[in-house]
Coordinates of C-alpha atoms in Angstrom, one line a residue:
X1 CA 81.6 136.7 111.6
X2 CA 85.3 136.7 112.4
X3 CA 86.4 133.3 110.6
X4 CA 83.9 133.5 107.9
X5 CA 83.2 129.8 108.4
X6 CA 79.8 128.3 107.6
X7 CA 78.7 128.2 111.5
X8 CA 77.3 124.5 110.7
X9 CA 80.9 123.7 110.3
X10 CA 81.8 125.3 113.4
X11 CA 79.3 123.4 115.5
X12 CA 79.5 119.7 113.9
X13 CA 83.6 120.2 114.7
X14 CA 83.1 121.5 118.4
X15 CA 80.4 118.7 118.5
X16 CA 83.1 115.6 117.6
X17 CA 85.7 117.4 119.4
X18 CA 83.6 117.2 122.3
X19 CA 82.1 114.1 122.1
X20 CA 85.6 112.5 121.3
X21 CA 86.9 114.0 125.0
X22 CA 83.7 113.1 126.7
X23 CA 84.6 109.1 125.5
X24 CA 88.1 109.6 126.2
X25 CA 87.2 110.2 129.5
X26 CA 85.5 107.0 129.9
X27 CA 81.8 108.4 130.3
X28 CA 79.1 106.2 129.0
X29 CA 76.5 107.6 127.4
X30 CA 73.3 106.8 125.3
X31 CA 74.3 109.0 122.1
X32 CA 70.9 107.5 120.7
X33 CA 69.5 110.0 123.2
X34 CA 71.6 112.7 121.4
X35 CA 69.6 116.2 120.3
X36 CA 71.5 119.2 118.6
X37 CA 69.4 122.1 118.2
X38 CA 70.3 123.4 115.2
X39 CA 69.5 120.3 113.6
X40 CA 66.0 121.3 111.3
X41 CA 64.2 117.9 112.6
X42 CA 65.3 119.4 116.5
X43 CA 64.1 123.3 115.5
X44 CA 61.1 122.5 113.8
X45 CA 59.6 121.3 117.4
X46 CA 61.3 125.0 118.7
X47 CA 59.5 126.2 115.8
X48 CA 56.2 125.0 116.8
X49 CA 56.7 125.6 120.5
X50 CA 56.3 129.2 118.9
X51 CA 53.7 128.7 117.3
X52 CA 51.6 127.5 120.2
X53 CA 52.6 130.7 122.1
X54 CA 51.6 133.1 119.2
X55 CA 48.1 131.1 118.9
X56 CA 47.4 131.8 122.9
X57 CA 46.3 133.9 125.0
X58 CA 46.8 134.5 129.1
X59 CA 43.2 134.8 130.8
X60 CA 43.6 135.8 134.2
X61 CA 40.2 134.2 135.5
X62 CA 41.3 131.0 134.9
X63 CA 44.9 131.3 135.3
X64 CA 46.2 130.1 132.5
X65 CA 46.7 130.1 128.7
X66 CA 44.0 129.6 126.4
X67 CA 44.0 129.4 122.6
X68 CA 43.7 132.8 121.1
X69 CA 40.5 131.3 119.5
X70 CA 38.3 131.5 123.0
X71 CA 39.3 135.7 122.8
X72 CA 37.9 135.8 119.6
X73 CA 34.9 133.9 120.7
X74 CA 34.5 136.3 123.7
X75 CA 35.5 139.7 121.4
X76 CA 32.1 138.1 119.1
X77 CA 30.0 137.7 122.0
X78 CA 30.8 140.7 124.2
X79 CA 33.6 142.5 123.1
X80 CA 36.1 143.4 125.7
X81 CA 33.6 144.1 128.8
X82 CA 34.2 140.4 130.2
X83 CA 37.9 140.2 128.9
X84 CA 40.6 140.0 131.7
X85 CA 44.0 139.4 130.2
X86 CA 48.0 139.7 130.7
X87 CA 47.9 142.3 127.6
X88 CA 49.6 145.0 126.4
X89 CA 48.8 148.4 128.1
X90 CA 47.7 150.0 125.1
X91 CA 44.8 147.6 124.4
X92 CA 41.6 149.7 123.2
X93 CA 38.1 148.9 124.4
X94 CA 35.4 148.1 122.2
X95 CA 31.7 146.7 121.6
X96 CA 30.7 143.6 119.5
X97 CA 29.6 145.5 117.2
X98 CA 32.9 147.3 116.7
X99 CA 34.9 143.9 116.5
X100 CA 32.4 142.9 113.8
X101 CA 33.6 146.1 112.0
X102 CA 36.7 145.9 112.2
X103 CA 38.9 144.9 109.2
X104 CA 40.8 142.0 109.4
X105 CA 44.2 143.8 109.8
X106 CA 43.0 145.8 112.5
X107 CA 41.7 142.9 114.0
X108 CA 44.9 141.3 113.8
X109 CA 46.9 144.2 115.7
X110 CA 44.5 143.7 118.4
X111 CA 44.9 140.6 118.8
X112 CA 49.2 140.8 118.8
X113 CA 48.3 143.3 122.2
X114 CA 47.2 139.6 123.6
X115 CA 49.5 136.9 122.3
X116 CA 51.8 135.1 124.4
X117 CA 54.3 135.9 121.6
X118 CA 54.1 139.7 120.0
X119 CA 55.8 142.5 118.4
X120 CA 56.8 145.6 120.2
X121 CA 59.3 148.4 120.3
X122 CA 61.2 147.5 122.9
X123 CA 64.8 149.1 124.1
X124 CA 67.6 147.0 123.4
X125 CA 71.5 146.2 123.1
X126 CA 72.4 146.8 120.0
X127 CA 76.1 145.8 119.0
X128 CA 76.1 147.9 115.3
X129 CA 80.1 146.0 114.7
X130 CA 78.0 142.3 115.4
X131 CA 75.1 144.1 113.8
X132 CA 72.6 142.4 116.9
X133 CA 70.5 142.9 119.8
X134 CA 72.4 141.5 122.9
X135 CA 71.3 140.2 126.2
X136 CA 72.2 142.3 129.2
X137 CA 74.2 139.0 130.0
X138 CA 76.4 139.4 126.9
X139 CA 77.1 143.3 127.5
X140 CA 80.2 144.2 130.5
X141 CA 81.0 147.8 131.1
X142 CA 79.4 149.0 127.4
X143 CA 80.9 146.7 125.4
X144 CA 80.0 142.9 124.3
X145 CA 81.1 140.5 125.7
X146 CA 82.2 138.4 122.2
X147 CA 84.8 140.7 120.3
X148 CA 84.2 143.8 122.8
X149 CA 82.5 146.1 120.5
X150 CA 81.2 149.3 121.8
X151 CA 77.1 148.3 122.6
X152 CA 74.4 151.1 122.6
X153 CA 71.0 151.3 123.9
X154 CA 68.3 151.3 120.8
X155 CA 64.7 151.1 120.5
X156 CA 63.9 148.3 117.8
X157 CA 60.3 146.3 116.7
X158 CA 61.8 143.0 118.3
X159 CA 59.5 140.3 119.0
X160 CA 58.9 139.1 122.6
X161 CA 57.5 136.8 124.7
X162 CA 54.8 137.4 127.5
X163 CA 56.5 136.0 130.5
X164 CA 54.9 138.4 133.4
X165 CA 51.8 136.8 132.6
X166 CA 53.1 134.1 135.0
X167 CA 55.0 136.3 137.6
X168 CA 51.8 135.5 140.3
X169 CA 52.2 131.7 139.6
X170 CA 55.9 131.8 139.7
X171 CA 55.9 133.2 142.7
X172 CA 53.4 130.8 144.5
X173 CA 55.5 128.1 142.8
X174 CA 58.2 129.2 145.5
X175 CA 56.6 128.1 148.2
X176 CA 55.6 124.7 147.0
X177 CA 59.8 124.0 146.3
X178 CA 62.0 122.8 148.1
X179 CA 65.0 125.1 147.5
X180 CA 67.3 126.4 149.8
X181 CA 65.5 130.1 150.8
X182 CA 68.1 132.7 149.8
X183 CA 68.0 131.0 146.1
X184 CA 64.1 131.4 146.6
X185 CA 64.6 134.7 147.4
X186 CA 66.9 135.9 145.2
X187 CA 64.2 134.6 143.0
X188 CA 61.4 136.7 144.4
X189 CA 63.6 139.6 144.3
X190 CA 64.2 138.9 140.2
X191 CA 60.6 138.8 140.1
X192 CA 60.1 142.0 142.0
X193 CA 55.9 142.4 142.9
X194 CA 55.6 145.9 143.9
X195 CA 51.8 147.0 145.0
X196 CA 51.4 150.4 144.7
X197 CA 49.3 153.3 142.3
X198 CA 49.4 154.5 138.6
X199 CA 49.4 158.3 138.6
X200 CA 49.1 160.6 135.9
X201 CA 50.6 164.4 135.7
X202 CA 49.5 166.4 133.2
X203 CA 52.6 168.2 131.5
X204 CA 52.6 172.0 130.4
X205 CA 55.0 172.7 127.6
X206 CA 55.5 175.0 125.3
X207 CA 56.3 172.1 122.7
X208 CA 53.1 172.5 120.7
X209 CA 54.3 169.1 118.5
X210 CA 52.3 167.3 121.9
X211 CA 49.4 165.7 121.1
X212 CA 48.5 162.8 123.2
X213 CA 49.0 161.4 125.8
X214 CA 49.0 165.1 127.6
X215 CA 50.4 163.4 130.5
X216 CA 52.9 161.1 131.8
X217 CA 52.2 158.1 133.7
X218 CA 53.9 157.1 136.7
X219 CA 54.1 153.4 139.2
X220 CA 54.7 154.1 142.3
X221 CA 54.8 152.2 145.4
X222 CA 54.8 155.6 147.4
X223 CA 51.3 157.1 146.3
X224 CA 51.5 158.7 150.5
X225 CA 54.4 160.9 149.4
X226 CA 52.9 162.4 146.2
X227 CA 52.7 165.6 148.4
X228 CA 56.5 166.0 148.1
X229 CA 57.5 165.6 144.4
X230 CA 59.3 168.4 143.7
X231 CA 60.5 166.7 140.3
X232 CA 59.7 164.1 137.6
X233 CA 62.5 161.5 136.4
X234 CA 62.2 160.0 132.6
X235 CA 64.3 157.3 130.6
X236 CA 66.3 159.0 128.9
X237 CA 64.5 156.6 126.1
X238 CA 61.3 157.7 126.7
X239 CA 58.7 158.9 123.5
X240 CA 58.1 162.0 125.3
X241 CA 61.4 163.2 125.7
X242 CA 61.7 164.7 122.0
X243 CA 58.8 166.4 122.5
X244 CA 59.1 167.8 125.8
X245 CA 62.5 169.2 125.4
X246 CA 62.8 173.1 124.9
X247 CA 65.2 174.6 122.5
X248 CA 67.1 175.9 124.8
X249 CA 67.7 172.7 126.2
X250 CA 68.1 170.8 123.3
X251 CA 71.7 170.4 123.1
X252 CA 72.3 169.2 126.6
X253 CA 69.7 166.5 126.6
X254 CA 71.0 165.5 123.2
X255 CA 74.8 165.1 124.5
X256 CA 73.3 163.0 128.1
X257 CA 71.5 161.2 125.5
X258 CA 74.2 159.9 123.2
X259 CA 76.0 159.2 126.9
X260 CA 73.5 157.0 128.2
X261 CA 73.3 155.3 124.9
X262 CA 76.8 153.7 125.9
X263 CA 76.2 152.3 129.0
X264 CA 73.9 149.1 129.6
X265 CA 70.8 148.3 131.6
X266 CA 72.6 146.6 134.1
X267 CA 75.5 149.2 134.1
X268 CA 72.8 152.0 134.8
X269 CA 71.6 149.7 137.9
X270 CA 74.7 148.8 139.0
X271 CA 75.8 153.0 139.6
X272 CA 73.8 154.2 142.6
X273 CA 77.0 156.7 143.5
X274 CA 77.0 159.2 140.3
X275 CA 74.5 161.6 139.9
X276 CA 73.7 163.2 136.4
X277 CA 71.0 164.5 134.6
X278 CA 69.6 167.0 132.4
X279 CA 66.6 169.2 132.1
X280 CA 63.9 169.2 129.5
X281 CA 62.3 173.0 129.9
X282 CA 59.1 171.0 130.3
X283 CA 56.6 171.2 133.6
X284 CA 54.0 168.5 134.8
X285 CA 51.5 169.5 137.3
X286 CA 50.8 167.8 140.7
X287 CA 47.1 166.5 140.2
X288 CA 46.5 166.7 143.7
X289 CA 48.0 170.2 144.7
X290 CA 48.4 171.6 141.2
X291 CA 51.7 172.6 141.6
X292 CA 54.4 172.9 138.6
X293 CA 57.0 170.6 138.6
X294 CA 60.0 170.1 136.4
X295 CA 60.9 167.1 133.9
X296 CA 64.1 165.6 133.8
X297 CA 65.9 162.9 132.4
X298 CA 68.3 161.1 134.0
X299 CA 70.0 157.2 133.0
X300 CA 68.7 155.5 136.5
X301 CA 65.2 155.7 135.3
X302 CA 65.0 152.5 132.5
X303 CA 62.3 153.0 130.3
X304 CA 61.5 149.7 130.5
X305 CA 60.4 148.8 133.9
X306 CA 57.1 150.6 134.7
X307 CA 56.2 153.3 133.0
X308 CA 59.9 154.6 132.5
X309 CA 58.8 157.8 134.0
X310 CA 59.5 157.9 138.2
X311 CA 57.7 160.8 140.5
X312 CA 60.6 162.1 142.5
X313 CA 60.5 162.5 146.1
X314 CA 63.3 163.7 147.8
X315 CA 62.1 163.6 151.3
X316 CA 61.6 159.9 151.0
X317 CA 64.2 158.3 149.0
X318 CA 67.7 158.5 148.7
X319 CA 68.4 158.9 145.5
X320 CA 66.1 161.4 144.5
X321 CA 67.5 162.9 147.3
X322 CA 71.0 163.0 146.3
X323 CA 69.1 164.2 142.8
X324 CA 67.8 167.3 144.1
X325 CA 71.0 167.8 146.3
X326 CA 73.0 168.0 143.6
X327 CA 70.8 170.0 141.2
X328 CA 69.3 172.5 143.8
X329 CA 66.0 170.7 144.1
X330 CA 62.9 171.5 146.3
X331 CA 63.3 168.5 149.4
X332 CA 59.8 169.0 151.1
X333 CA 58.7 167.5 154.2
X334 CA 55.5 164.6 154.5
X335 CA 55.8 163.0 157.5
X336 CA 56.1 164.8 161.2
X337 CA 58.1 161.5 161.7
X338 CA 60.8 162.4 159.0
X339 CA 64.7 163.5 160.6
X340 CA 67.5 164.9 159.4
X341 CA 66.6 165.4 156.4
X342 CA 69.2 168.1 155.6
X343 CA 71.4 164.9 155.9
X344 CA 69.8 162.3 153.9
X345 CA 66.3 160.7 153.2
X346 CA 63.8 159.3 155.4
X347 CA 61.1 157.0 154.2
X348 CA 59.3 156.1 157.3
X349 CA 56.0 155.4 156.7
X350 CA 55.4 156.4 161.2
X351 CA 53.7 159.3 162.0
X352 CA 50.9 161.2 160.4
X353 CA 51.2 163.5 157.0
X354 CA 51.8 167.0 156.6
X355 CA 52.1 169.6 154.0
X356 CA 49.9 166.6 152.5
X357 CA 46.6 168.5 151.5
X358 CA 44.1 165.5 151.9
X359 CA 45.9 163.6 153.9
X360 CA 47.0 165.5 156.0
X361 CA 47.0 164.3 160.0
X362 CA 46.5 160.3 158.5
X363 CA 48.0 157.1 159.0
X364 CA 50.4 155.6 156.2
X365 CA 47.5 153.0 155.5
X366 CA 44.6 155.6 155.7
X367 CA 46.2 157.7 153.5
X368 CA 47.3 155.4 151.2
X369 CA 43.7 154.0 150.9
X370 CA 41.6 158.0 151.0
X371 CA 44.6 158.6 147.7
X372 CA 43.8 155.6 145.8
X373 CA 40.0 156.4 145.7
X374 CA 40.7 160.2 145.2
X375 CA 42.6 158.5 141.7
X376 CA 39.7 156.5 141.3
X377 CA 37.2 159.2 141.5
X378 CA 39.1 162.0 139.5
X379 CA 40.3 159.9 136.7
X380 CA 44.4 160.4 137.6
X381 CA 45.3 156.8 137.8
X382 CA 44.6 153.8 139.9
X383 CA 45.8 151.3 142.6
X384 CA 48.2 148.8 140.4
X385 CA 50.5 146.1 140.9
X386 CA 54.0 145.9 138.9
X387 CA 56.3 143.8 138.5
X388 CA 60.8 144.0 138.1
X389 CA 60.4 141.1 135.7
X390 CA 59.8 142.1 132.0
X391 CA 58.8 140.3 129.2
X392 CA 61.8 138.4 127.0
X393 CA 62.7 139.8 123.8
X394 CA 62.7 137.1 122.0
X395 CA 64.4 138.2 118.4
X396 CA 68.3 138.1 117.4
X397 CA 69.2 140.1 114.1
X398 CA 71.8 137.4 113.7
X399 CA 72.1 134.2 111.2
X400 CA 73.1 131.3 113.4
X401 CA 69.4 130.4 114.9
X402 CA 66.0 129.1 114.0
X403 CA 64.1 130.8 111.8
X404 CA 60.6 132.6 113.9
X405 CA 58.2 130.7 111.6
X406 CA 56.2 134.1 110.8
X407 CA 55.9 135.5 107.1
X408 CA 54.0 139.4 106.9
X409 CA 51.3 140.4 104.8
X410 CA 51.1 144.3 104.5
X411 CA 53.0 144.7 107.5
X412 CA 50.8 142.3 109.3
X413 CA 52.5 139.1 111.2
X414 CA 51.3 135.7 110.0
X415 CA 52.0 131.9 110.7
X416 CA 53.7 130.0 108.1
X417 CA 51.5 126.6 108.0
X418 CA 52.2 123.4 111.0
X419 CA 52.6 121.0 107.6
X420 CA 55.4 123.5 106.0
X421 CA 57.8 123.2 109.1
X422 CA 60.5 123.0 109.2
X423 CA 61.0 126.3 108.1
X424 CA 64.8 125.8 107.3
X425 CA 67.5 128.4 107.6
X426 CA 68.7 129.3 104.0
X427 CA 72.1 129.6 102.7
X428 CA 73.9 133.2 102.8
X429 CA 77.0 134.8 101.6
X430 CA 78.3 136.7 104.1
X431 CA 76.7 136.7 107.9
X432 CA 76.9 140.4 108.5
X433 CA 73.9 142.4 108.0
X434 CA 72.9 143.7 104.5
X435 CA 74.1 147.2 103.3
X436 CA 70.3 148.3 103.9
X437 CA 70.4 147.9 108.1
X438 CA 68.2 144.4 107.8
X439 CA 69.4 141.0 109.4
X440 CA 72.0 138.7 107.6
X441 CA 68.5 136.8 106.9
X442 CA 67.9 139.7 104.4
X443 CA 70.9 138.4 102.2
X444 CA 68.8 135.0 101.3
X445 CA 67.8 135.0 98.0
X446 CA 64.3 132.9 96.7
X447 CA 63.7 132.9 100.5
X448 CA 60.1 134.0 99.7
X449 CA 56.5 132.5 101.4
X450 CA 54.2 131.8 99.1
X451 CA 51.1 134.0 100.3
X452 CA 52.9 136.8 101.9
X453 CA 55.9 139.6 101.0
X454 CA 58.6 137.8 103.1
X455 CA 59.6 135.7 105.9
X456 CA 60.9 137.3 109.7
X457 CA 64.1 138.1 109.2
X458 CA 65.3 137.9 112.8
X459 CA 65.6 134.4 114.4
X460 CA 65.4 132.8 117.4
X461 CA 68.2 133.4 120.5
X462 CA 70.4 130.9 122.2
X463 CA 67.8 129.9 124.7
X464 CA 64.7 129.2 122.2
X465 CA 66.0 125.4 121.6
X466 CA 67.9 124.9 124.8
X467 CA 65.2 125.6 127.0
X468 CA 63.2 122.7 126.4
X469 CA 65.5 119.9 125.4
X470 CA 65.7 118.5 128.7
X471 CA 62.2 117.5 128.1
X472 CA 63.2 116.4 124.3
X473 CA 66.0 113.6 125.9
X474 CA 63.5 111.4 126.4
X475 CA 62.5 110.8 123.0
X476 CA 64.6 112.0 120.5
X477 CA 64.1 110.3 118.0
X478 CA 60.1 111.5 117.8
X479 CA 59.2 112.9 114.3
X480 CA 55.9 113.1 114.6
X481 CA 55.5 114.8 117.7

């Protein structure tokens, strides 16, 4: 972008520079065993690596991928009843019958909930000067770290790639290595289990643009404090905050809005010392007293871990007490263990509840267990387990990288044919994206599939052909497979 030079020139004269040092030093190397991976006979392997990911499934009985043709088989037989995938959350039930009914494009979106490669609207970096979706890697204080442009946060389609599916087994795998054990846990800590409930608050607004959900949707690994939420926290990202804010609210959550949109993910976890946050005019109700409690937004919630949505408990955790401090918030008592809490928060789980309506006078592990089937019973959520580690988003609306190997049909995401890769990346004019918002892929001209409206315009980032080329060394020469 800032030379204007074809990046394949770029690359081939790093490559000889580098090679040329490397044999200067002396090193002896088997350049036969070369790979570059933006060479079309490297990516069409990266290409089909994709491929095999977007044509499988994660079945959770068996621990593993399977080809998306075994859900299909099990959708025919019995539609979802004996179905236990890594999936998205908003998966819909159904019969065999209703499968069998189902038109080919709406069997399609179902199936994208389960592929280990799918679309969603995710929230992402977006760098509108480099006109691309950046890694929270590549962004330092707000800006990128290439050509420090300012980087906002932005909710985009962006295809990504299923990786929580193996959070279980790569945790297991830690204790089959042998690494030294702060690497292993630092690793345990990126992966981030938590065990704890899915609760649901239904909201009362005078928004009447609310249809459904009517609630909001909460992970928490504190079910036993429920009793003392005396607020609710949401991304600032969240869908519901446009409907939830009042007018009278509207411009401030606007203005903390357009803030947050300037700091990144890892900025926004980094900052445990400000406080700042702004209220919607919205209430959710306690399900299990029935109490009113207010909505807020503030940018330590991420909408993408969880639910994006925290239940606030200022008794029990520090920051929501520092929350409620500084906004004049409710700070109520759960525990006949808690101290100090004038001071600061206490989340001891000693003692026995109070001002805890069914639990009251329990244990943290009676409680926790008598709350989890009172959930159950009355239809407001569920014991679940979560995890820190997200799903990869796996598109770059920039030109240098393979092309995804997917062409759309009415909106719908197919597979170009096996036979027809590589798909090659075409020739553009300029690298920037078009005058229209789309990818510098949009600039190609005749770079049409034949059965469908057009190819995937994003492509592939950095990682897609280095991750495997290790494994590509030794035989790199391989056309055929």
């Amino acid at each position: 972008i800032q030379t204007g030079q074809h990046p394949s020139i770029t690359t081939e004269d790093n490559i000889a520079t580098y090679r040329a040092q490397l044999d200067r030093i002396g090193f002896s190397f088997d350049w036969s065993r070369e790979v570059r991976t933006s060479e079309p006979g490297y990516y069409k392997w990266t290409q089909w690596i994709f491929m095999q990911l977007f044509n499988s499934w994660y079945n959770k009985d068996t621990d593993r991928a399977e080809p998306i043709t075994l859900l299909i088989e099990k959708f025919n037989a019995s539609g979802t009843a004996d179905v236990n995938a890594a999936c998205d959350e908003e998966v819909i039930g159904f019969m065999p019958s209703d499968w069998a009914n189902f038109t080919e494009a709406e069997k399609l979106a179902e199936l994208l909930k389960y592929r280990l490669t799918y679309l969603r609207e995710s929230t992402v970096n977006w760098c509108p000067a480099l006109g691309t979706v950046l890694a929270n890697d590549e962004v330092k204080d707000g800006f990128s770290e290439r050509g420090g442009y300012p980087v906002e946060q932005k909710k985009m389609m962006q295809w990504s790639m299923r990786i929580t599916a193996y959070a279980d087994r790569l945790l297991r795998g830690l204790d089959t290595i042998d690494w030294p054990e702060p690497v292993k846990e630092m690793q345990r800590n990126w992966i981030g289990k938590s065990v704890g409930a899915s609760i649901k608050f239904p909201l009362q607004t005078p928004n009447a643009q609310l249809q459904t959900p009517n609630y909001i949707e909460v992970f928490t690994t504190r079910a036993d404090t429920v009793y003392g939420v005396s607020f609710l926290v949401l991304a600032p990202e969240h869908e519901l905050v446009s409907v939830l804010t009042t007018l009278s609210e509207q411009q401030n959550i606007d203005a903390y809005i357009a803030t947050t949109k300037k700091k990144s993910e890892l900025d926004r976890m980094a900052d445990t010392k400000s406080v700042s946050g702004a209220f919607t005019g919205s209430y959710a109700i306690n399900p299990f007293n029935n109490e009113l409690i207010p909505i807020w937004i503030a940018d330590y919630v991420l909408a993408g871990y969880g639910t994006g949505a925290v239940m606030a408990v200022p008794s029990g955790d520090q920051r929501d007490w520092l929350f409620a401090t500084h906004f004049g918030l409710p700070i109520v008592q759960v525990s006949d263990a808690q101290v100090d809490l004038d001071v600061q928060a206490d989340p001891t789980k000693e003692g026995r509840y109070i001002n805890s309506g069914i639990i009251n006078g329990l244990t943290y592990k009676e409680a926790v267990h008598k709350l989890n089937a009172w959930l159950e019973e009355n239809g407001a959520g569920r014991a679940k387990v979560n995890f820190r580690m997200r799903d990869a988003i796996f598109g770059r609306q920039r030109y240098w990288g393979e092309p995804i190997p997917v062409y759309y049909k009415e909106g719908i995401p197919y597979l170009v044919k096996e036979e027809e890769l590589p798909l090659v990346l075409p020739e553009i004019d300029k690298y920037l994206p078009t005058e229209t918002g789309e990818p510098p892929l949009g600039r190609a001209e005749d770079w049409i599939p034949k059965n469908g409206d057009n190819y995937e315009l994003s492509t592939m980032p950095g990682w897609a052909g280095s991750s495997w080329y290790w494994f590509r060394y030794m035989d790199a020469q391989n056309n055929t497979e």
